PDB file of C-alpha atoms and ligand atoms in Angstrom:
ATOM      1  CA  GLU I 214       0.000   0.000   0.000  1.00 51.00           C
ATOM      2  CA  ALA I 215       2.692   2.400   1.043  1.00 50.00           C
ATOM      3  CA  LYS I 216       4.687   1.407  -1.973  1.00 54.00           C
ATOM      4  CA  ARG I 217       1.817   2.177  -4.297  1.00 56.00           C
ATOM      5  CA  ALA I 218       1.229   5.542  -2.675  1.00 56.00           C
ATOM      6  CA  GLY I 219       4.923   6.253  -3.038  1.00 59.00           C
ATOM      7  CA  ARG I 220       4.854   5.415  -6.712  1.00 60.00           C
ATOM      8  CA  GLY I 221       1.787   7.577  -7.144  1.00 63.00           C
ATOM      9  CA  ARG I 222       3.569  10.472  -5.582  1.00 64.00           C
ATOM     10  CA  TYR I 223       6.519   9.860  -7.824  1.00 62.00           C
ATOM     11  CA  ARG I 224       4.256   9.912 -10.863  1.00 66.00           C
ATOM     12  CA  LEU I 225       2.729  13.144  -9.606  1.00 65.00           C
ATOM     13  CA  PHE I 226       6.168  14.616  -9.206  1.00 65.00           C
ATOM     14  CA  GLU I 227       7.102  13.467 -12.692  1.00 70.00           C
ATOM     15  CA  ALA I 228       3.970  15.049 -14.100  1.00 70.00           C
ATOM     16  CA  GLY I 229       4.869  18.265 -12.309  1.00 75.00           C
ATOM     17  CA  MET I 230       8.352  18.188 -13.817  1.00 75.00           C
ATOM     18  CA  ASP I 231       6.910  17.507 -17.246  1.00 80.00           C
ATOM     19  CA  ASP I 232       4.662  20.488 -16.898  1.00 84.00           C
ATOM     20  CA  LEU I 233       7.549  22.685 -15.818  1.00 85.00           C
ATOM     21  CA  LEU I 234       9.751  21.523 -18.668  1.00 87.00           C
ATOM     22  CA  HIS I 235       6.918  22.023 -21.094  1.00 88.00           C
ATOM     23  CA  LYS I 236       6.381  25.583 -19.883  1.00 87.00           C
ATOM     24  CA  ARG I 237      10.077  26.310 -20.148  1.00 88.00           C
ATOM     25  CA  ARG I 238      10.214  24.936 -23.668  1.00 91.00           C
ATOM     26  CA  GLU I 239       7.211  27.032 -24.628  1.00 92.00           C
ATOM     27  CA  MET I 240       8.794  30.136 -23.138  1.00 92.00           C
ATOM     28  CA  GLU I 241      11.999  29.415 -25.006  1.00 93.00           C
ATOM     29  CA  ILE I 242      10.180  29.140 -28.333  1.00 94.00           C
ATOM     30  CA  ASP I 243       8.335  32.384 -27.611  1.00 96.00           C
ATOM     31  CA  LEU I 244      11.588  34.065 -26.625  1.00 95.00           C
ATOM     32  CA  ARG I 245      13.222  32.993 -29.892  1.00 93.00           C
ATOM     33  CA  ARG I 246      10.383  34.630 -31.803  1.00 95.00           C
ATOM     34  CA  ALA I 247      10.249  37.779 -29.694  1.00 96.00           C
ATOM     35  CA  LEU I 248      13.132  39.542 -31.421  1.00 92.00           C
ATOM     36  CA  ALA I 249      11.880  38.876 -34.955  1.00 92.00           C
ATOM     37  CA  LEU I 250       8.326  39.868 -34.029  1.00 95.00           C
ATOM     38  CA  LYS I 251       9.499  43.104 -32.385  1.00 94.00           C
ATOM     39  CA  GLN I 252       7.998  42.305 -29.007  1.00 97.00           C
ATOM     40  CA  PHE I 253      10.861  43.907 -27.113  1.00 98.00           C
ATOM     41  CA  GLU I 254      11.230  47.519 -26.238  1.00 98.00           C
ATOM     42  CA  LEU I 255      13.348  49.557 -23.887  1.00 98.00           C
ATOM     43  CA  ASN I 256      12.106  51.649 -21.026  1.00 98.00           C
ATOM     44  CA  TYR I 257      14.313  54.347 -19.575  1.00 98.00           C
ATOM     45  CA  GLN I 258      14.710  55.236 -15.912  1.00 98.00           C
ATOM     46  CA  PRO I 259      16.336  58.585 -15.071  1.00 98.00           C
ATOM     47  CA  PHE I 260      19.271  58.991 -12.717  1.00 98.00           C
ATOM     48  CA  LEU I 261      20.158  62.296 -11.123  1.00 98.00           C
ATOM     49  CA  ASP I 262      23.359  63.968 -10.074  1.00 98.00           C
ATOM     50  CA  LEU I 263      23.002  64.970  -6.433  1.00 97.00           C
ATOM     51  CA  LYS I 264      25.240  68.026  -6.705  1.00 96.00           C
ATOM     52  CA  SER I 265      23.103  69.722  -9.310  1.00 96.00           C
ATOM     53  CA  ASP I 266      19.870  67.799  -8.635  1.00 95.00           C
ATOM     54  CA  THR I 267      19.421  67.312 -12.353  1.00 96.00           C
ATOM     55  CA  CYS I 268      18.884  64.289 -14.540  1.00 97.00           C
ATOM     56  CA  ILE I 269      22.141  63.334 -16.244  1.00 98.00           C
ATOM     57  CA  GLY I 270      21.127  60.042 -17.822  1.00 98.00           C
ATOM     58  CA  PHE I 271      18.799  57.060 -18.113  1.00 98.00           C
ATOM     59  CA  GLU I 272      19.184  53.326 -17.597  1.00 98.00           C
ATOM     60  CA  ALA I 273      17.770  51.209 -20.431  1.00 99.00           C
ATOM     61  CA  LEU I 274      15.528  48.439 -19.071  1.00 98.00           C
ATOM     62  CA  LEU I 275      14.312  45.640 -21.299  1.00 98.00           C
ATOM     63  CA  ARG I 276      10.563  45.065 -21.636  1.00 98.00           C
ATOM     64  CA  TRP I 277       8.885  42.090 -23.289  1.00 98.00           C
ATOM     65  CA  THR I 278       5.239  42.241 -24.262  1.00 97.00           C
ATOM     66  CA  HIS I 279       4.138  38.663 -24.895  1.00 95.00           C
ATOM     67  CA  PRO I 280       1.171  38.467 -27.282  1.00 93.00           C
ATOM     68  CA  VAL I 281      -0.825  36.291 -24.862  1.00 94.00           C
ATOM     69  CA  LYS I 282       0.812  36.620 -21.460  1.00 94.00           C
ATOM     70  CA  GLY I 283       1.319  40.368 -21.609  1.00 96.00           C
ATOM     71  CA  ASN I 284       4.280  42.006 -19.897  1.00 97.00           C
ATOM     72  CA  ILE I 285       6.942  39.588 -18.734  1.00 96.00           C
ATOM     73  CA  PRO I 286       9.521  41.200 -16.416  1.00 96.00           C
ATOM     74  CA  PRO I 287      13.209  40.766 -17.303  1.00 97.00           C
ATOM     75  CA  LEU I 288      13.980  38.728 -14.212  1.00 94.00           C
ATOM     76  CA  ASP I 289      11.500  36.110 -15.501  1.00 93.00           C
ATOM     77  CA  PHE I 290      13.219  35.539 -18.844  1.00 95.00           C
ATOM     78  CA  ILE I 291      16.817  36.766 -18.732  1.00 96.00           C
ATOM     79  CA  SER I 292      18.182  33.717 -16.936  1.00 93.00           C
ATOM     80  CA  LEU I 293      16.486  31.477 -19.533  1.00 94.00           C
ATOM     81  CA  ALA I 294      17.980  33.610 -22.310  1.00 96.00           C
ATOM     82  CA  GLU I 295      21.355  33.204 -20.617  1.00 94.00           C
ATOM     83  CA  GLU I 296      21.003  29.436 -20.392  1.00 93.00           C
ATOM     84  CA  ASN I 297      20.206  29.004 -24.072  1.00 92.00           C
ATOM     85  CA  GLY I 298      22.538  31.699 -25.339  1.00 94.00           C
ATOM     86  CA  LEU I 299      19.801  33.928 -26.763  1.00 95.00           C
ATOM     87  CA  ILE I 300      20.986  36.719 -24.478  1.00 96.00           C
ATOM     88  CA  VAL I 301      23.808  37.460 -26.922  1.00 96.00           C
ATOM     89  CA  LYS I 302      21.407  38.363 -29.757  1.00 96.00           C
ATOM     90  CA  ILE I 303      19.003  40.094 -27.376  1.00 97.00           C
ATOM     91  CA  GLY I 304      21.894  42.009 -25.822  1.00 97.00           C
ATOM     92  CA  GLU I 305      23.015  43.182 -29.252  1.00 97.00           C
ATOM     93  CA  TRP I 306      19.531  44.459 -29.945  1.00 98.00           C
ATOM     94  CA  VAL I 307      19.501  46.247 -26.574  1.00 98.00           C
ATOM     95  CA  LEU I 308      22.832  47.952 -27.228  1.00 98.00           C
ATOM     96  CA  ARG I 309      21.919  49.033 -30.749  1.00 98.00           C
ATOM     97  CA  THR I 310      18.473  50.280 -29.737  1.00 98.00           C
ATOM     98  CA  ALA I 311      19.686  52.103 -26.627  1.00 98.00           C
ATOM     99  CA  CYS I 312      22.452  53.890 -28.549  1.00 98.00           C
ATOM    100  CA  ARG I 313      20.104  54.839 -31.370  1.00 98.00           C
ATOM    101  CA  GLU I 314      17.397  56.180 -29.063  1.00 98.00           C
ATOM    102  CA  ALA I 315      19.861  58.008 -26.806  1.00 98.00           C
ATOM    103  CA  ALA I 316      21.539  59.698 -29.773  1.00 98.00           C
ATOM    104  CA  SER I 317      18.517  62.003 -30.056  1.00 96.00           C
ATOM    105  CA  TRP I 318      18.590  63.055 -26.393  1.00 97.00           C
ATOM    106  CA  PRO I 319      19.815  66.563 -25.646  1.00 95.00           C
ATOM    107  CA  GLY I 320      23.265  67.597 -24.492  1.00 93.00           C
ATOM    108  CA  GLU I 321      25.491  65.177 -22.711  1.00 96.00           C
ATOM    109  CA  MET I 322      22.704  62.869 -21.527  1.00 98.00           C
ATOM    110  CA  ILE I 323      24.059  59.384 -20.730  1.00 98.00           C
ATOM    111  CA  VAL I 324      22.491  56.004 -21.480  1.00 98.00           C
ATOM    112  CA  ALA I 325      23.333  53.057 -19.203  1.00 99.00           C
ATOM    113  CA  VAL I 326      22.947  49.540 -20.605  1.00 98.00           C
ATOM    114  CA  ASN I 327      22.916  46.278 -18.657  1.00 98.00           C
ATOM    115  CA  VAL I 328      25.242  43.651 -20.068  1.00 97.00           C
ATOM    116  CA  SER I 329      25.035  39.979 -19.129  1.00 94.00           C
ATOM    117  CA  PRO I 330      28.157  37.993 -18.162  1.00 90.00           C
ATOM    118  CA  LEU I 331      27.298  35.737 -21.107  1.00 92.00           C
ATOM    119  CA  GLN I 332      27.893  38.611 -23.510  1.00 93.00           C
ATOM    120  CA  PHE I 333      31.454  38.816 -22.242  1.00 89.00           C
ATOM    121  CA  LYS I 334      31.914  35.120 -22.834  1.00 87.00           C
ATOM    122  CA  ALA I 335      30.736  35.511 -26.431  1.00 86.00           C
ATOM    123  CA  ASP I 336      33.831  37.605 -27.115  1.00 87.00           C
ATOM    124  CA  THR I 337      32.053  39.942 -29.522  1.00 93.00           C
ATOM    125  CA  LEU I 338      31.111  42.605 -26.983  1.00 96.00           C
ATOM    126  CA  LEU I 339      33.727  45.172 -27.948  1.00 97.00           C
ATOM    127  CA  GLU I 340      32.774  44.822 -31.600  1.00 97.00           C
ATOM    128  CA  THR I 341      29.054  45.045 -30.816  1.00 98.00           C
ATOM    129  CA  VAL I 342      29.529  48.172 -28.709  1.00 98.00           C
ATOM    130  CA  SER I 343      31.773  49.863 -31.278  1.00 98.00           C
ATOM    131  CA  SER I 344      29.366  49.195 -34.114  1.00 98.00           C
ATOM    132  CA  ALA I 345      26.345  50.341 -32.043  1.00 98.00           C
ATOM    133  CA  LEU I 346      28.165  53.620 -31.329  1.00 98.00           C
ATOM    134  CA  GLU I 347      29.227  54.071 -34.912  1.00 98.00           C
ATOM    135  CA  ARG I 348      25.823  53.357 -36.424  1.00 98.00           C
ATOM    136  CA  SER I 349      23.989  55.610 -33.980  1.00 98.00           C
ATOM    137  CA  GLY I 350      26.499  58.437 -33.872  1.00 98.00           C
ATOM    138  CA  LEU I 351      26.343  58.387 -30.063  1.00 98.00           C
ATOM    139  CA  PRO I 352      29.694  59.528 -28.629  1.00 98.00           C
ATOM    140  CA  ALA I 353      31.320  56.786 -26.528  1.00 98.00           C
ATOM    141  CA  HIS I 354      31.434  58.935 -23.381  1.00 98.00           C
ATOM    142  CA  ARG I 355      27.624  59.012 -23.354  1.00 98.00           C
ATOM    143  CA  LEU I 356      27.414  55.215 -23.006  1.00 98.00           C
ATOM    144  CA  GLU I 357      27.715  53.416 -19.687  1.00 98.00           C
ATOM    145  CA  ILE I 358      27.916  49.635 -19.425  1.00 98.00           C
ATOM    146  CA  GLU I 359      26.484  48.072 -16.246  1.00 97.00           C
ATOM    147  CA  ILE I 360      27.809  44.721 -15.130  1.00 94.00           C
ATOM    148  CA  THR I 361      27.140  42.667 -12.031  1.00 90.00           C
ATOM    149  CA  GLU I 362      29.736  40.971  -9.903  1.00 85.00           C
ATOM    150  CA  GLY I 363      28.827  37.644 -11.469  1.00 81.00           C
ATOM    151  CA  ALA I 364      30.501  38.753 -14.689  1.00 79.00           C
ATOM    152  CA  LEU I 365      33.833  39.060 -12.916  1.00 80.00           C
ATOM    153  CA  LEU I 366      33.885  35.612 -11.405  1.00 79.00           C
ATOM    154  CA  ASP I 367      35.157  33.405 -14.154  1.00 78.00           C
ATOM    155  CA  ASP I 368      37.330  34.109 -17.123  1.00 81.00           C
ATOM    156  CA  THR I 369      38.512  37.126 -15.176  1.00 85.00           C
ATOM    157  CA  ASP I 370      41.410  37.935 -17.480  1.00 88.00           C
ATOM    158  CA  ASN I 371      39.262  38.076 -20.588  1.00 90.00           C
ATOM    159  CA  VAL I 372      36.603  40.171 -18.890  1.00 91.00           C
ATOM    160  CA  LEU I 373      39.302  42.531 -17.660  1.00 92.00           C
ATOM    161  CA  LYS I 374      40.744  42.817 -21.160  1.00 94.00           C
ATOM    162  CA  THR I 375      37.340  43.661 -22.629  1.00 95.00           C
ATOM    163  CA  LEU I 376      36.577  46.195 -19.895  1.00 95.00           C
ATOM    164  CA  ILE I 377      39.891  47.941 -20.431  1.00 95.00           C
ATOM    165  CA  ALA I 378      39.303  48.014 -24.190  1.00 96.00           C
ATOM    166  CA  LEU I 379      35.853  49.523 -23.610  1.00 97.00           C
ATOM    167  CA  ARG I 380      37.315  52.123 -21.268  1.00 97.00           C
ATOM    168  CA  ASP I 381      39.989  52.922 -23.828  1.00 97.00           C
ATOM    169  CA  ILE I 382      37.398  53.793 -26.464  1.00 98.00           C
ATOM    170  CA  GLY I 383      35.740  56.104 -23.897  1.00 98.00           C
ATOM    171  CA  VAL I 384      32.821  54.000 -22.629  1.00 98.00           C
ATOM    172  CA  LYS I 385      32.070  54.191 -18.887  1.00 98.00           C
ATOM    173  CA  ILE I 386      31.751  51.078 -16.729  1.00 97.00           C
ATOM    174  CA  SER I 387      29.479  50.671 -13.697  1.00 96.00           C
ATOM    175  CA  MET I 388      29.363  47.900 -11.153  1.00 94.00           C
ATOM    176  CA  ASP I 389      25.665  47.108 -10.706  1.00 94.00           C
ATOM    177  CA  ASP I 390      23.861  45.785  -7.612  1.00 91.00           C
ATOM    178  CA  PHE I 391      26.969  46.196  -5.497  1.00 90.00           C
ATOM    179  CA  GLY I 392      26.872  44.255  -2.267  1.00 84.00           C
ATOM    180  CA  THR I 393      24.525  41.475  -3.326  1.00 84.00           C
ATOM    181  CA  GLY I 394      26.777  39.062  -5.175  1.00 76.00           C
ATOM    182  CA  TYR I 395      30.203  37.714  -4.469  1.00 74.00           C
ATOM    183  CA  SER I 396      31.418  41.174  -3.630  1.00 69.00           C
ATOM    184  CA  SER I 397      35.100  41.337  -3.282  1.00 76.00           C
ATOM    185  CA  LEU I 398      36.810  44.603  -2.575  1.00 82.00           C
ATOM    186  CA  SER I 399      39.655  43.532  -4.808  1.00 83.00           C
ATOM    187  CA  TYR I 400      37.288  43.835  -7.794  1.00 85.00           C
ATOM    188  CA  LEU I 401      37.109  47.555  -7.191  1.00 87.00           C
ATOM    189  CA  GLN I 402      40.860  47.782  -7.474  1.00 86.00           C
ATOM    190  CA  LYS I 403      41.294  45.384 -10.342  1.00 87.00           C
ATOM    191  CA  PHE I 404      38.567  46.537 -12.728  1.00 90.00           C
ATOM    192  CA  PRO I 405      38.254  49.996 -14.276  1.00 91.00           C
ATOM    193  CA  PHE I 406      34.902  51.077 -12.798  1.00 94.00           C
ATOM    194  CA  ASN I 407      33.709  54.663 -13.046  1.00 96.00           C
ATOM    195  CA  LYS I 408      30.714  54.064 -10.841  1.00 97.00           C
ATOM    196  CA  ILE I 409      29.371  51.795  -8.120  1.00 95.00           C
ATOM    197  CA  LYS I 410      25.636  51.253  -7.943  1.00 96.00           C
ATOM    198  CA  ILE I 411      24.708  50.301  -4.385  1.00 94.00           C
ATOM    199  CA  ASP I 412      21.948  47.729  -4.406  1.00 92.00           C
ATOM    200  CA  ARG I 413      18.570  48.919  -3.284  1.00 93.00           C
ATOM    201  CA  SER I 414      18.425  46.442  -0.408  1.00 90.00           C
ATOM    202  CA  PHE I 415      20.925  48.685   1.445  1.00 89.00           C
ATOM    203  CA  VAL I 416      18.886  51.769   0.642  1.00 89.00           C
ATOM    204  CA  ALA I 417      15.516  50.295   1.547  1.00 85.00           C
ATOM    205  CA  CYS I 418      16.086  49.161   5.098  1.00 76.00           C
ATOM    206  CA  ALA I 419      16.761  51.951   7.530  1.00 74.00           C
ATOM    207  CA  ASN I 420      18.662  50.040  10.185  1.00 82.00           C
ATOM    208  CA  ALA I 421      22.079  50.794  11.629  1.00 83.00           C
ATOM    209  CA  ASP I 422      23.766  47.974   9.726  1.00 84.00           C
ATOM    210  CA  SER I 423      22.661  48.932   6.242  1.00 83.00           C
ATOM    211  CA  GLU I 424      23.414  52.542   7.107  1.00 86.00           C
ATOM    212  CA  ALA I 425      26.968  51.566   8.019  1.00 88.00           C
ATOM    213  CA  ILE I 426      27.335  49.621   4.777  1.00 87.00           C
ATOM    214  CA  LEU I 427      25.995  52.527   2.744  1.00 89.00           C
ATOM    215  CA  ARG I 428      28.458  54.879   4.422  1.00 91.00           C
ATOM    216  CA  ALA I 429      31.401  52.509   3.997  1.00 91.00           C
ATOM    217  CA  VAL I 430      30.753  51.831   0.310  1.00 90.00           C
ATOM    218  CA  ALA I 431      30.187  55.519  -0.439  1.00 92.00           C
ATOM    219  CA  GLY I 432      33.417  56.389   1.377  1.00 92.00           C
ATOM    220  CA  LEU I 433      35.344  53.703  -0.435  1.00 90.00           C
ATOM    221  CA  GLY I 434      33.976  54.750  -3.823  1.00 91.00           C
ATOM    222  CA  THR I 435      34.825  58.378  -3.180  1.00 91.00           C
ATOM    223  CA  SER I 436      38.374  57.510  -2.156  1.00 92.00           C
ATOM    224  CA  LEU I 437      38.812  55.458  -5.311  1.00 92.00           C
ATOM    225  CA  GLY I 438      37.498  58.308  -7.444  1.00 93.00           C
ATOM    226  CA  MET I 439      34.288  56.553  -8.444  1.00 96.00           C
ATOM    227  CA  ALA I 440      30.760  57.891  -8.607  1.00 97.00           C
ATOM    228  CA  ILE I 441      28.258  56.209  -6.270  1.00 97.00           C
ATOM    229  CA  THR I 442      24.639  55.697  -7.252  1.00 97.00           C
ATOM    230  CA  ALA I 443      22.052  54.677  -4.678  1.00 96.00           C
ATOM    231  CA  GLU I 444      19.526  52.409  -6.400  1.00 96.00           C
ATOM    232  CA  GLY I 445      15.852  52.032  -5.580  1.00 97.00           C
ATOM    233  CA  VAL I 446      15.281  55.268  -3.677  1.00 97.00           C
ATOM    234  CA  GLU I 447      11.531  55.481  -3.087  1.00 97.00           C
ATOM    235  CA  THR I 448      11.045  57.995  -0.275  1.00 96.00           C
ATOM    236  CA  ALA I 449      12.197  61.490   0.669  1.00 96.00           C
ATOM    237  CA  ASP I 450      13.685  60.021   3.865  1.00 94.00           C
ATOM    238  CA  GLN I 451      15.839  57.625   1.878  1.00 95.00           C
ATOM    239  CA  LEU I 452      16.939  60.455  -0.378  1.00 96.00           C
ATOM    240  CA  ALA I 453      17.969  62.535   2.635  1.00 94.00           C
ATOM    241  CA  ARG I 454      19.906  59.578   4.014  1.00 92.00           C
ATOM    242  CA  ILE I 455      21.851  58.850   0.847  1.00 94.00           C
ATOM    243  CA  ARG I 456      22.723  62.532   0.526  1.00 95.00           C
ATOM    244  CA  GLN I 457      24.064  62.455   4.033  1.00 92.00           C
ATOM    245  CA  GLU I 458      26.128  59.363   3.265  1.00 90.00           C
ATOM    246  CA  ARG I 459      27.618  61.211   0.274  1.00 90.00           C
ATOM    247  CA  CYS I 460      26.277  59.162  -2.564  1.00 95.00           C
ATOM    248  CA  THR I 461      26.799  61.143  -5.776  1.00 96.00           C
ATOM    249  CA  HIS I 462      23.829  59.909  -7.798  1.00 98.00           C
ATOM    250  CA  VAL I 463      20.322  58.672  -7.214  1.00 98.00           C
ATOM    251  CA  GLN I 464      18.017  56.380  -9.167  1.00 98.00           C
ATOM    252  CA  GLY I 465      14.622  55.201  -7.998  1.00 98.00           C
ATOM    253  CA  TYR I 466      10.876  55.558  -8.195  1.00 98.00           C
ATOM    254  CA  LEU I 467      11.054  58.810  -6.188  1.00 97.00           C
ATOM    255  CA  THR I 468      13.034  60.617  -8.868  1.00 97.00           C
ATOM    256  CA  GLY I 469      11.498  58.839 -11.846  1.00 97.00           C
ATOM    257  CA  ARG I 470      10.030  55.498 -12.904  1.00 98.00           C
ATOM    258  CA  PRO I 471      11.122  53.640 -15.998  1.00 98.00           C
ATOM    259  CA  MET I 472       9.290  55.204 -18.977  1.00 98.00           C
ATOM    260  CA  ALA I 473       8.724  54.529 -22.654  1.00 98.00           C
ATOM    261  CA  ALA I 474      11.318  56.014 -25.002  1.00 98.00           C
ATOM    262  CA  ASN I 475       8.898  58.570 -26.411  1.00 98.00           C
ATOM    263  CA  LEU I 476       8.330  60.094 -22.948  1.00 97.00           C
ATOM    264  CA  VAL I 477      11.985  60.914 -22.278  1.00 97.00           C
ATOM    265  CA  ALA I 478      11.951  64.284 -24.076  1.00 95.00           C
ATOM    266  CA  ALA I 479       8.920  65.488 -22.101  1.00 95.00           C
ATOM    267  CA  PHE I 480      10.472  64.295 -18.838  1.00 96.00           C
ATOM    268  CA  LEU I 481      13.561  66.372 -19.565  1.00 95.00           C
ATOM    269  CA  THR I 482      11.646  69.564 -20.241  1.00 92.00           C
ATOM    270  CA  GLN I 483       9.244  69.347 -17.293  1.00 83.00           C
ATOM    271  CA  PRO I 484       9.828  72.063 -14.706  1.00 67.00           C
ATOM    272  CA  PRO I 485      11.386  70.942 -11.395  1.00 60.00           C
ATOM    273  CA  THR I 486       8.751  69.947  -8.861  1.00 58.00           C
ATOM    274  CA  ASP I 487      10.165  71.544  -5.710  1.00 54.00           C
TER     275      ASP I 487
HETATM  276  P1  LIG U  31      18.978  46.483 -12.485  1.00 88.28           P
HETATM  277  O1  LIG U  31      19.938  46.641 -13.593  1.00 88.28           O
HETATM  278  O2  LIG U  31      19.514  46.591 -11.105  1.00 88.28           O
HETATM  279  O3  LIG U  31      17.828  47.558 -12.754  1.00 88.28           O
HETATM  280  C1  LIG U  31      17.099  48.205 -11.745  1.00 88.28           C
HETATM  281  C2  LIG U  31      15.784  47.508 -11.465  1.00 88.28           C
HETATM  282  O4  LIG U  31      15.192  48.093 -10.307  1.00 88.28           O
HETATM  283  C3  LIG U  31      14.755  47.681 -12.576  1.00 88.28           C
HETATM  284  O5  LIG U  31      13.924  46.528 -12.579  1.00 88.28           O
HETATM  285  C4  LIG U  31      13.970  48.892 -12.090  1.00 88.28           C
HETATM  286  O6  LIG U  31      12.686  48.994 -12.649  1.00 88.28           O
HETATM  287  C5  LIG U  31      13.924  48.618 -10.615  1.00 88.28           C
HETATM  288  N1  LIG U  31      13.749  49.827  -9.816  1.00 88.28           N
HETATM  289  C6  LIG U  31      14.179  51.070 -10.085  1.00 88.28           C
HETATM  290  N2  LIG U  31      13.859  51.937  -9.097  1.00 88.28           N
HETATM  291  C7  LIG U  31      13.198  51.223  -8.176  1.00 88.28           C
HETATM  292  C8  LIG U  31      12.590  51.562  -6.909  1.00 88.28           C
HETATM  293  O7  LIG U  31      12.606  52.701  -6.448  1.00 88.28           O
HETATM  294  N3  LIG U  31      11.990  50.537  -6.233  1.00 88.28           N
HETATM  295  C9  LIG U  31      11.958  49.270  -6.716  1.00 88.28           C
HETATM  296  N4  LIG U  31      11.327  48.343  -5.992  1.00 88.28           N
HETATM  297  N5  LIG U  31      12.513  48.913  -7.901  1.00 88.28           N
HETATM  298  C10 LIG U  31      13.124  49.883  -8.626  1.00 88.28           C
HETATM  299  P2  LIG U  31      13.582  45.730 -13.914  1.00 88.28           P
HETATM  300  O8  LIG U  31      13.394  46.676 -15.047  1.00 88.28           O
HETATM  301  O9  LIG U  31      12.496  44.759 -13.592  1.00 88.28           O
HETATM  302  O10 LIG U  31      14.921  44.942 -14.209  1.00 88.28           O
HETATM  303  C11 LIG U  31      15.383  43.962 -13.336  1.00 88.28           C
HETATM  304  C12 LIG U  31      16.765  43.503 -13.708  1.00 88.28           C
HETATM  305  O11 LIG U  31      16.755  42.838 -14.977  1.00 88.28           O
HETATM  306  C13 LIG U  31      17.769  44.627 -13.859  1.00 88.28           C
HETATM  307  O12 LIG U  31      18.241  45.047 -12.597  1.00 88.28           O
HETATM  308  C14 LIG U  31      18.834  43.939 -14.694  1.00 88.28           C
HETATM  309  O13 LIG U  31      19.654  43.133 -13.887  1.00 88.28           O
HETATM  310  C15 LIG U  31      17.997  43.039 -15.579  1.00 88.28           C
HETATM  311  N6  LIG U  31      17.841  43.696 -16.893  1.00 88.28           N
HETATM  312  C16 LIG U  31      16.955  44.643 -17.297  1.00 88.28           C
HETATM  313  N7  LIG U  31      17.150  44.978 -18.598  1.00 88.28           N
HETATM  314  C17 LIG U  31      18.197  44.237 -19.022  1.00 88.28           C
HETATM  315  C18 LIG U  31      18.910  44.134 -20.281  1.00 88.28           C
HETATM  316  O14 LIG U  31      18.633  44.831 -21.264  1.00 88.28           O
HETATM  317  N8  LIG U  31      19.931  43.214 -20.335  1.00 88.28           N
HETATM  318  C19 LIG U  31      20.295  42.453 -19.258  1.00 88.28           C
HETATM  319  N9  LIG U  31      21.310  41.578 -19.393  1.00 88.28           N
HETATM  320  N10 LIG U  31      19.665  42.551 -18.077  1.00 88.28           N
HETATM  321  C20 LIG U  31      18.636  43.420 -17.956  1.00 88.28           C
HETATM  322 MG1  LIG U  32      21.360  47.945 -14.012  1.00 88.28          MG
HETATM  323 MG1  LIG U  33      20.966  47.485 -10.205  1.00 88.28          MG
HETATM  324 MG1  LIG U  34      19.197  44.591  -9.924  1.00 88.28          MG
END
């Protein structure tokens, strides 16, 4: 009896796995089509310089509108795209689109683009970036590449070589989500970062520990000559706190949500609200 029940449970588990695999396969097929069918677009979230309190750039954030399932957030499909290698093609599209759209922004406005560790592995990143800049006419100093600590873990020498080459053509490099991954302080010394983006988990919780971390990272960044962005700032209190801890930039819902590309111009001409 127990044996039969056990087998039944096993079959149930198997069915569950089947279902999961089936869903994944379906998602993968849909993802393969998404580029060709133009289901992707970029939203742009402003970041502000805290000295001048003005917007100096926007981070490009990938959006997928699935014909049936609607909006699928990047965290729900990027790891799949990384597993099957699609992220390289998608990442190329992101870089080309971001550069093209940003080229029409006024003045020295920066565009920041997230790059997956897998794009470094593909070994075509430098070429992709150079051609995106060339085709769009965007000057290299108006492009920032955001990478997470995960990108630095393996194949360190090759990643370092690519980052240095990118820096040499004038592109800026940011370390994204700092403090959440396998943070090693030696990364800050070894890699040519212009900016550290402190993960929003340290901004969100107002306890003494996260405050101390915020202060330490901001201090370290300043000493190393890097800009420090506080991510995910949602309240005026948080903004006051990150100012006090000497962060140099802010990005979060308080100062602007991600918006469609065609709303950027209006955002930049709106009068200040305070
Ligand atoms: P990220 O690069 O750290 O981007 C910031 C994320 O935080 C965005 O989520 C943004 O919408 C969200 N955010 C901004 N301000 C606030 C706030 O005040 N409160 C809260 N709760 N959230 C805020 P999103 O757009 O869902 O993107 C999630 C992640 O997906 C990104 O994190 C990035 O790692 C990845 N991603 C997005 N676009 C791309 C892309 O084009 N390529 C790659 N490789 N990854 C991407
Ligand atoms: Mg980012
Ligand atoms: Mg981030
Ligand atoms: Mg993040």
